Coordinates of C-alpha atoms and ligand atoms in Angstrom, one line a residue:
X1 CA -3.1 -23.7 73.0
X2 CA -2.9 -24.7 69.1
X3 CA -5.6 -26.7 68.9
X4 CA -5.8 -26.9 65.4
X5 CA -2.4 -28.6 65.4
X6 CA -2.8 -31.0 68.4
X7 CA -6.3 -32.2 66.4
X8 CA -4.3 -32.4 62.9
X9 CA -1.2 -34.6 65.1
X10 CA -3.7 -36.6 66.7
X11 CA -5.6 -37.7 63.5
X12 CA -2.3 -38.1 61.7
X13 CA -1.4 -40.7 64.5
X14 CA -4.2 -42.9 63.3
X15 CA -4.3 -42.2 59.8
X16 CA -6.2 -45.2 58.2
X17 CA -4.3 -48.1 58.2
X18 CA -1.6 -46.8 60.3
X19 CA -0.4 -47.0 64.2
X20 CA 2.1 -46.3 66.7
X21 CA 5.6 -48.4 67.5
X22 CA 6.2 -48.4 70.8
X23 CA 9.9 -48.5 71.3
X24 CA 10.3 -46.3 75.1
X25 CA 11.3 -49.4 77.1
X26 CA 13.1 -47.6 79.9
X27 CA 16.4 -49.1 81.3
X28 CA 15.4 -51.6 83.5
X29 CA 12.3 -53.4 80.7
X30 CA 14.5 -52.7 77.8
X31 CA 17.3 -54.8 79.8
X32 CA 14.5 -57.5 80.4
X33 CA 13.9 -57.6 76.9
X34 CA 17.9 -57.9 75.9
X35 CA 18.3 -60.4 78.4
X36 CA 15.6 -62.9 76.8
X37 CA 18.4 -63.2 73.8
X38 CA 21.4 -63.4 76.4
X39 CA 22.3 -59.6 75.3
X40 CA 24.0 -56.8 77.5
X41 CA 21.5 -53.6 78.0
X42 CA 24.6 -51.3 77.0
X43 CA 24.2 -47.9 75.2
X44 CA 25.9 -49.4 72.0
X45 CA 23.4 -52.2 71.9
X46 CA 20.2 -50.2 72.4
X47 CA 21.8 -47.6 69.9
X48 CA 22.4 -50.5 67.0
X49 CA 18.4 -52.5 67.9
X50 CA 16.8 -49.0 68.2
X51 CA 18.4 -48.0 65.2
X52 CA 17.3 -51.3 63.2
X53 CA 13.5 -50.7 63.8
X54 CA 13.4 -46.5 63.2
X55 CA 15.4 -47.7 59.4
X56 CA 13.6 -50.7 58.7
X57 CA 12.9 -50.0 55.1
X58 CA 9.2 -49.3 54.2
X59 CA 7.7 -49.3 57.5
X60 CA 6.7 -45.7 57.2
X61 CA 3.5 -47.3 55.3
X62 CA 2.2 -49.1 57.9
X63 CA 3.3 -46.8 61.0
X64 CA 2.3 -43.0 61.8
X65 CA 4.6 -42.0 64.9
X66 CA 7.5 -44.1 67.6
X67 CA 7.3 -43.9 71.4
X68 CA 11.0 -43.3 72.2
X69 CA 12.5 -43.5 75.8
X70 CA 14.5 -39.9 76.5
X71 CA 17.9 -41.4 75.6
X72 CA 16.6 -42.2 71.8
X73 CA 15.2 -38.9 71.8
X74 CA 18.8 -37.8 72.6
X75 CA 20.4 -40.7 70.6
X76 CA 22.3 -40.5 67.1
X77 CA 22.5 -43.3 64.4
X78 CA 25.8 -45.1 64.2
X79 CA 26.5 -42.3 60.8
X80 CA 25.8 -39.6 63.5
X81 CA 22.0 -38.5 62.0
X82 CA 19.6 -37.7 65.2
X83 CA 16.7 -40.0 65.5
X84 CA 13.8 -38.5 65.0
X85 CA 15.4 -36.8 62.3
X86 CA 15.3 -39.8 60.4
X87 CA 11.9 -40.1 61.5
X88 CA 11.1 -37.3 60.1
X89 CA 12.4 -37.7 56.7
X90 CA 9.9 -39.8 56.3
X91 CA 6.8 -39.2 57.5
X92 CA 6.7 -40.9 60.7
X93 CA 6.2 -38.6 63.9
X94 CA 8.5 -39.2 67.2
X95 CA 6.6 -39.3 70.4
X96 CA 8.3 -39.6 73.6
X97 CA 7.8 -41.3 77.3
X98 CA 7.5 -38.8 79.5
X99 CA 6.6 -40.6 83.2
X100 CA 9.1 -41.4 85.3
X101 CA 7.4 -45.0 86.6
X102 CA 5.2 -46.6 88.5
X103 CA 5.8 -46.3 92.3
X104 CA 4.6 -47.6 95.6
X105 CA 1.2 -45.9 96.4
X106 CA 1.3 -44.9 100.4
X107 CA -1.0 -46.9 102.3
X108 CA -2.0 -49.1 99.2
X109 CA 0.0 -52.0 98.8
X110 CA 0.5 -54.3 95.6
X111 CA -0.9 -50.7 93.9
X112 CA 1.0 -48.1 92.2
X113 CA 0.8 -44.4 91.4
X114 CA 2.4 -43.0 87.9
X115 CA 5.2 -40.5 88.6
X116 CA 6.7 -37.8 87.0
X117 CA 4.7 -34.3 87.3
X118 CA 7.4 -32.5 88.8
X119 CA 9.5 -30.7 86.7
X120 CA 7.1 -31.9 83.7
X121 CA 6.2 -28.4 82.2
X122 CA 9.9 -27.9 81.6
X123 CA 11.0 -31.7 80.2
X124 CA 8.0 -31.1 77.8
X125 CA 9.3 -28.2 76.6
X126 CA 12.9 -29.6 75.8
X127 CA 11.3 -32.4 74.0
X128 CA 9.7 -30.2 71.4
X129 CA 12.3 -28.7 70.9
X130 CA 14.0 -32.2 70.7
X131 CA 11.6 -33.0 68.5
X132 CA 8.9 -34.7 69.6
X133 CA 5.2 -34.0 68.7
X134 CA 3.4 -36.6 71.1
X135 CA 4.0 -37.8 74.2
X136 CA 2.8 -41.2 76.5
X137 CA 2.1 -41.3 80.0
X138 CA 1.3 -45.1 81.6
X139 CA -0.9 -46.0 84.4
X140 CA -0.7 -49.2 86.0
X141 CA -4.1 -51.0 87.2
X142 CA -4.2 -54.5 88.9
X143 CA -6.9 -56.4 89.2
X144 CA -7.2 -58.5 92.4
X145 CA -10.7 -59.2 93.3
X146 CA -10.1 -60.9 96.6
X147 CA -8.2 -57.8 98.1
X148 CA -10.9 -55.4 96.9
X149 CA -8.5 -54.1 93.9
X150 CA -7.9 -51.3 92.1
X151 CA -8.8 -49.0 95.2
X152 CA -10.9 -46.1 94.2
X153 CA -7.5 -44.6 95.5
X154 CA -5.2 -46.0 93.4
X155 CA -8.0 -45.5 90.3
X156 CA -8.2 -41.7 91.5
X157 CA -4.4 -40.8 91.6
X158 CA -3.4 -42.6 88.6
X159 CA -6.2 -40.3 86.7
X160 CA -5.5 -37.3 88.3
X161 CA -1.7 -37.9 87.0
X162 CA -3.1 -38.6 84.0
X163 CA -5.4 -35.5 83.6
X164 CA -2.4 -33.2 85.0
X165 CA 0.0 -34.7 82.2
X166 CA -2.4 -34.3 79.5
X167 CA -3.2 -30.8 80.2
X168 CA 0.6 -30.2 80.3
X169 CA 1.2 -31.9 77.4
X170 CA -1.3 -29.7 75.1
X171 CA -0.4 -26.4 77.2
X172 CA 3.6 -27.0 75.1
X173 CA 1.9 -28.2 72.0
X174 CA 1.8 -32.0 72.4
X175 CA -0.1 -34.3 72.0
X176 CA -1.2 -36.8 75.3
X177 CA -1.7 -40.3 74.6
X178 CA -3.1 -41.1 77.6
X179 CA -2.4 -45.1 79.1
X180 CA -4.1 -46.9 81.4
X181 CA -3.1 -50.1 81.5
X182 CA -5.7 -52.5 82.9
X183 CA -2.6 -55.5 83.4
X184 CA -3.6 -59.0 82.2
X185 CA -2.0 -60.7 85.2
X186 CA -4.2 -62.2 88.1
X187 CA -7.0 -65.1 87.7
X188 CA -9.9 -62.6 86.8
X189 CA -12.5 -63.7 83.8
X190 CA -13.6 -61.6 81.2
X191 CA -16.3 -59.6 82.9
X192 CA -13.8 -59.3 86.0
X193 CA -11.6 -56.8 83.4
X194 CA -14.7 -55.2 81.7
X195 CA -16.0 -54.0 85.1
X196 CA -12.4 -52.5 86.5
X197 CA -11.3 -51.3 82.5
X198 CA -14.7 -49.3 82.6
X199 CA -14.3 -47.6 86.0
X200 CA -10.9 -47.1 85.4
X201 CA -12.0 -45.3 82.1
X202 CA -14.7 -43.2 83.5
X203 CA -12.3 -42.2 86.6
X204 CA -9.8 -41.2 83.7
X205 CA -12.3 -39.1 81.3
X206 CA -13.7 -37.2 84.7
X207 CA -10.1 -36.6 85.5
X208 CA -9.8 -35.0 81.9
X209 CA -12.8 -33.0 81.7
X210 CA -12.1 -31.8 85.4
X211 CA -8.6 -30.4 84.2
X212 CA -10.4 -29.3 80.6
X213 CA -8.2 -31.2 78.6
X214 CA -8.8 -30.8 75.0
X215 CA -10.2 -34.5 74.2
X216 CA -10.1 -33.9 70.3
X217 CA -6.6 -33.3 70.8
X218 CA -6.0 -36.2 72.5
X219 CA -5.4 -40.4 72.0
X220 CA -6.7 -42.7 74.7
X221 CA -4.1 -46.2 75.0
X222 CA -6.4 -49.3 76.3
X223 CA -5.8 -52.3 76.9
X224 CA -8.4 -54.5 75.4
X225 CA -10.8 -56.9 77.8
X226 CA -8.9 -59.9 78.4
X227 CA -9.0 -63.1 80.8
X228 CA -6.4 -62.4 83.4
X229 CA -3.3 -64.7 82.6
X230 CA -3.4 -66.9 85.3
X231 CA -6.9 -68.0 84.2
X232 CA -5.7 -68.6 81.0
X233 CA -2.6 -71.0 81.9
X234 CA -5.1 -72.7 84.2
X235 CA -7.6 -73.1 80.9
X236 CA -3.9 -74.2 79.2
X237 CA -5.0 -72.1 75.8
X238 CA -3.5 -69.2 75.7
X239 CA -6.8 -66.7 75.5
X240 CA -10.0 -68.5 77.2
X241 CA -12.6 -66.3 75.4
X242 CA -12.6 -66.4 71.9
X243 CA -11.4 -63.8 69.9
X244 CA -15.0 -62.2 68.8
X245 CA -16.1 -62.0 72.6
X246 CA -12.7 -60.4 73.5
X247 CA -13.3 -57.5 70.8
X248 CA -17.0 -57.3 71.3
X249 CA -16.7 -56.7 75.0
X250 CA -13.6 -54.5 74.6
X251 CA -15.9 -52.0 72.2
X252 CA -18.4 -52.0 75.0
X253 CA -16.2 -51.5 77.3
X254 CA -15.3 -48.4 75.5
X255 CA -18.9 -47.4 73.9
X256 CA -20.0 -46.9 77.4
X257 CA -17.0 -44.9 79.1
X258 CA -14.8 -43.1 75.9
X259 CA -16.5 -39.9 75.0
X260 CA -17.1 -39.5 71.4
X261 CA -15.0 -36.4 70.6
X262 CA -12.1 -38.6 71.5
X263 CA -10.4 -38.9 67.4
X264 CA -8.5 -42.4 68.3
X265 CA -8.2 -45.0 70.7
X266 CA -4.9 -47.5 70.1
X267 CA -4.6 -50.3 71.6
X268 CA -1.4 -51.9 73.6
X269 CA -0.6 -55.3 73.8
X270 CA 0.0 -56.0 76.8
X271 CA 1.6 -59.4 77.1
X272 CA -0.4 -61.1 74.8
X273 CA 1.5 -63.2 71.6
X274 CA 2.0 -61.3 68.2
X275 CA -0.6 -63.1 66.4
X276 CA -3.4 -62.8 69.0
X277 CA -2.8 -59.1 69.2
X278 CA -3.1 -58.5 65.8
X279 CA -6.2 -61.1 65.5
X280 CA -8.1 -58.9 68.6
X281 CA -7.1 -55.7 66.6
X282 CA -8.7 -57.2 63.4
X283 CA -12.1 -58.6 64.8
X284 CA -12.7 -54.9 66.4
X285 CA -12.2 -53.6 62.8
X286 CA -14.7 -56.3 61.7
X287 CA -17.0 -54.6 64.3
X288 CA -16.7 -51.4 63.6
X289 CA -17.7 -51.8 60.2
X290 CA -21.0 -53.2 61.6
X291 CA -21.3 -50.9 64.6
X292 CA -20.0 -47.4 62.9
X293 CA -17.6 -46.0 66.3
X294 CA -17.1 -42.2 66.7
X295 CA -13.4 -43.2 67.2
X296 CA -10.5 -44.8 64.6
X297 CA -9.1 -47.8 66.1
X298 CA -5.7 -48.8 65.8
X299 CA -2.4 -50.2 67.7
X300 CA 0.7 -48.9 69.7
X301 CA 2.2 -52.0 69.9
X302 CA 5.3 -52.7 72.0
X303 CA 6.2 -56.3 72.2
X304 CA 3.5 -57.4 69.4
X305 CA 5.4 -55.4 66.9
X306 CA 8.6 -56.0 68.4
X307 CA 8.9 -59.8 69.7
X308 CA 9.3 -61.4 65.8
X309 CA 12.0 -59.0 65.2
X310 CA 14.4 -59.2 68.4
X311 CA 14.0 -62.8 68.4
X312 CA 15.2 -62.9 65.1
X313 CA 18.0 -60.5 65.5
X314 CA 19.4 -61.5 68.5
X315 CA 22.4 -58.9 69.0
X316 CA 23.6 -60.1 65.8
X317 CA 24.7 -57.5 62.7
X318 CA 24.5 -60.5 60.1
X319 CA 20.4 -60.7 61.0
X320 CA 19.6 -57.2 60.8
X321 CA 18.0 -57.1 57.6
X322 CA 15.7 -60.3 58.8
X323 CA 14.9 -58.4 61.8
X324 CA 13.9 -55.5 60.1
X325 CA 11.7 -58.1 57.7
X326 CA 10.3 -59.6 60.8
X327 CA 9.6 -56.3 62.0
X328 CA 7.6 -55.3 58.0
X329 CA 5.9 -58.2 58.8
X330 CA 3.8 -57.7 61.7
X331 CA 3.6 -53.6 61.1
X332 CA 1.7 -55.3 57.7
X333 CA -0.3 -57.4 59.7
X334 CA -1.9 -55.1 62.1
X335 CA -1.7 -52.2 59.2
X336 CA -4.7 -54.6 57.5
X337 CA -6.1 -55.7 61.1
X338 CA -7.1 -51.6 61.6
X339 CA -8.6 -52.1 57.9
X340 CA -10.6 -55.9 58.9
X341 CA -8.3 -57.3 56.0
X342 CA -6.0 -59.4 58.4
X343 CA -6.2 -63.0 57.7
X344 CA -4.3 -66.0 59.3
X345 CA -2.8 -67.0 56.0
X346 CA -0.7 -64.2 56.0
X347 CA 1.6 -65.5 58.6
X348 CA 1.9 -68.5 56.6
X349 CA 2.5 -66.4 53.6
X350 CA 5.8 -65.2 54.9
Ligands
13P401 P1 3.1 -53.5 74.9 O1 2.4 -53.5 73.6 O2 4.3 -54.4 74.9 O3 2.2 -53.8 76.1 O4 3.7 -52.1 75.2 C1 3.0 -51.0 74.8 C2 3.4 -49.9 75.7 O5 3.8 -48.8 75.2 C3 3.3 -50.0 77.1 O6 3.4 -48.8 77.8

């Protein structure tokens, strides 16, 4: 194992001031996605949006690396150049989705188990040769306190998957961003997600250390501590806490259960709006300048970077350059929300 390199990647992924794009919606989300503009999922369309946000001009100063699904991996731009080529040509490293979904967990139900394992060793190689220097693998947690969930099953498997993957990932030269999602859906309050995000963490860091993953060489995906959504349309604002108690309690959450050798943790978004995401991001960076964390915080956005820009497109060529504004815009945002320097007159601004 190169672990000077998987420690250089990883550091390089949050660079200061930089994060990660998330554009590896598989088939069925990225038709969800399409379908909120009234657009077809076909191979032409993801081609043309896909290629919009890898050429979106300057946003190599405000983002390090792109999740792609496999088929961008594969994918050329419409003048025939391979994607993460153009990645490549400027400074921005291509990472790539490597599980294969969530899936019914067997004698668990409303709980899921990440696939994919099988056949992994062999798919990671292919991909760096594709290409690819990173790789994300996504766990699925829900949170329903009535039922008694997550299971320590369900918390077990998913970090043993997790563990298994990374290990993999680092045995070919990659580097593991490793995601467990603690989903915002379900009426639980803020201390409701603190409690499951911190045993879910803990189960996954055991798992890791278990397997002897390489944790400098490796970037843990959270999901911050949130009020469950239902909660929130029942309050009718769209975050109950405010935005100070969401990031202090999220950098608790992770003080007690991320290990320190651990280089960066970025955050996904989860469901929440483009502005909140990037107003969490920023009042964390606030913190840490108080607090001093062994880790550099940052984002790997997916629909918070995204939403602004495929509203504004909307399958049409004509918009593509707005779109790829949109798109500047929010990278900017949350570029100055790892720095603290985010400020609500921004969005007014543009
Ligand atoms: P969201 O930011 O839209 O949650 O997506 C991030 C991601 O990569 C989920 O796996």
């Amino acid at each position: 194992m190169n672990t000077r390199k998987l420690q250089e990647t990883a550091h390089a992924l949050v660079d200061a001031g930089k994060g990660i794009l998330a554009i590896d919606e598989s088939f069925p989300t990225i038709a969800k996605r399409f379908a909120s503009i009234g657009l077809e999922s076909s191979e032409q369309h993801r081609r043309d949006y896909r290629e919009l946000l890898v050429r979106a001009p300057g946003v190599e100063r405000y983002v390090s690396g792109m999740i792609f699904f496999d088929e961008t991996l594969r994918q050329k731009s419409a003048a025939g150049r391979l994607f993460p080529e153009l990645l490549r040509e400027r400074g921005i490293l291509p990472g790539i989705k490597v599980d294969l979904g969530a899936r019914p967990l067997a004698g668990h139900p409303h709980e899921t188990v990440t696939e994919g394992l099988d056949g992994l060793r062999e798919r990671l190689r292919e991909y760096r040769e594709l290409g690819a220097c990173f790789a994300k693998w996504r766990a699925v947690i829900r949170i329903q306190a009535e039922q008694g969930l997550p299971s320590a099953a369900c918390l077990e498997a998913n970090a043993q998957a997790l563990a298994r993957y990374a290990a993999l990932c680092q045995e070919a030269g990659l580097v593991p961003i490793v995601e467990p999602e603690v989903l915002m859906d379900g009426a639980h309050d803020l201390a409701g997600c603190y409690q499951v995000t911190v045993r879910t963490l803990r189960a996954v860091f055991e798992a890791l250390a278990v397997q002897q993953v390489f944790l400098e060489g490796v970037l843990l995906k959270s999901s911050m501590v949130l009020d469950g959504a239902d909660l929130q349309q029942r309050a009718g604002v769209p975050q109950r806490a405010g935005v100070r108690e969401v990031a202090e309690q999220t950098l608790r959450c992770l003080r007690e259960s991320v290990p320190e050798a651990v280089p960066g943790v970025v955050f996904l978004s989860g469901g929440q709006s483009a502005r909140l995401a990037t107003e969490h991001l920023n009042a964390m960076s606030l913190c840490t300048a108080e607090q001093r964390l062994p880790w550099t915080l940052s984002f790997s956005y997916g629909r918070a970077l995204q939403e602004p820009c495929l509203r504004t497109w909307g399958g049409d060529a004509a918009r593509r350059e707005a779109a790829q504004q949109a798109l500047l815009h929010r990278a900017r945002c949350n570029s100055l929300a790892c720095l603290g320097r985010y400020s609500p007159e921004l969005e007014e601004a543009a």
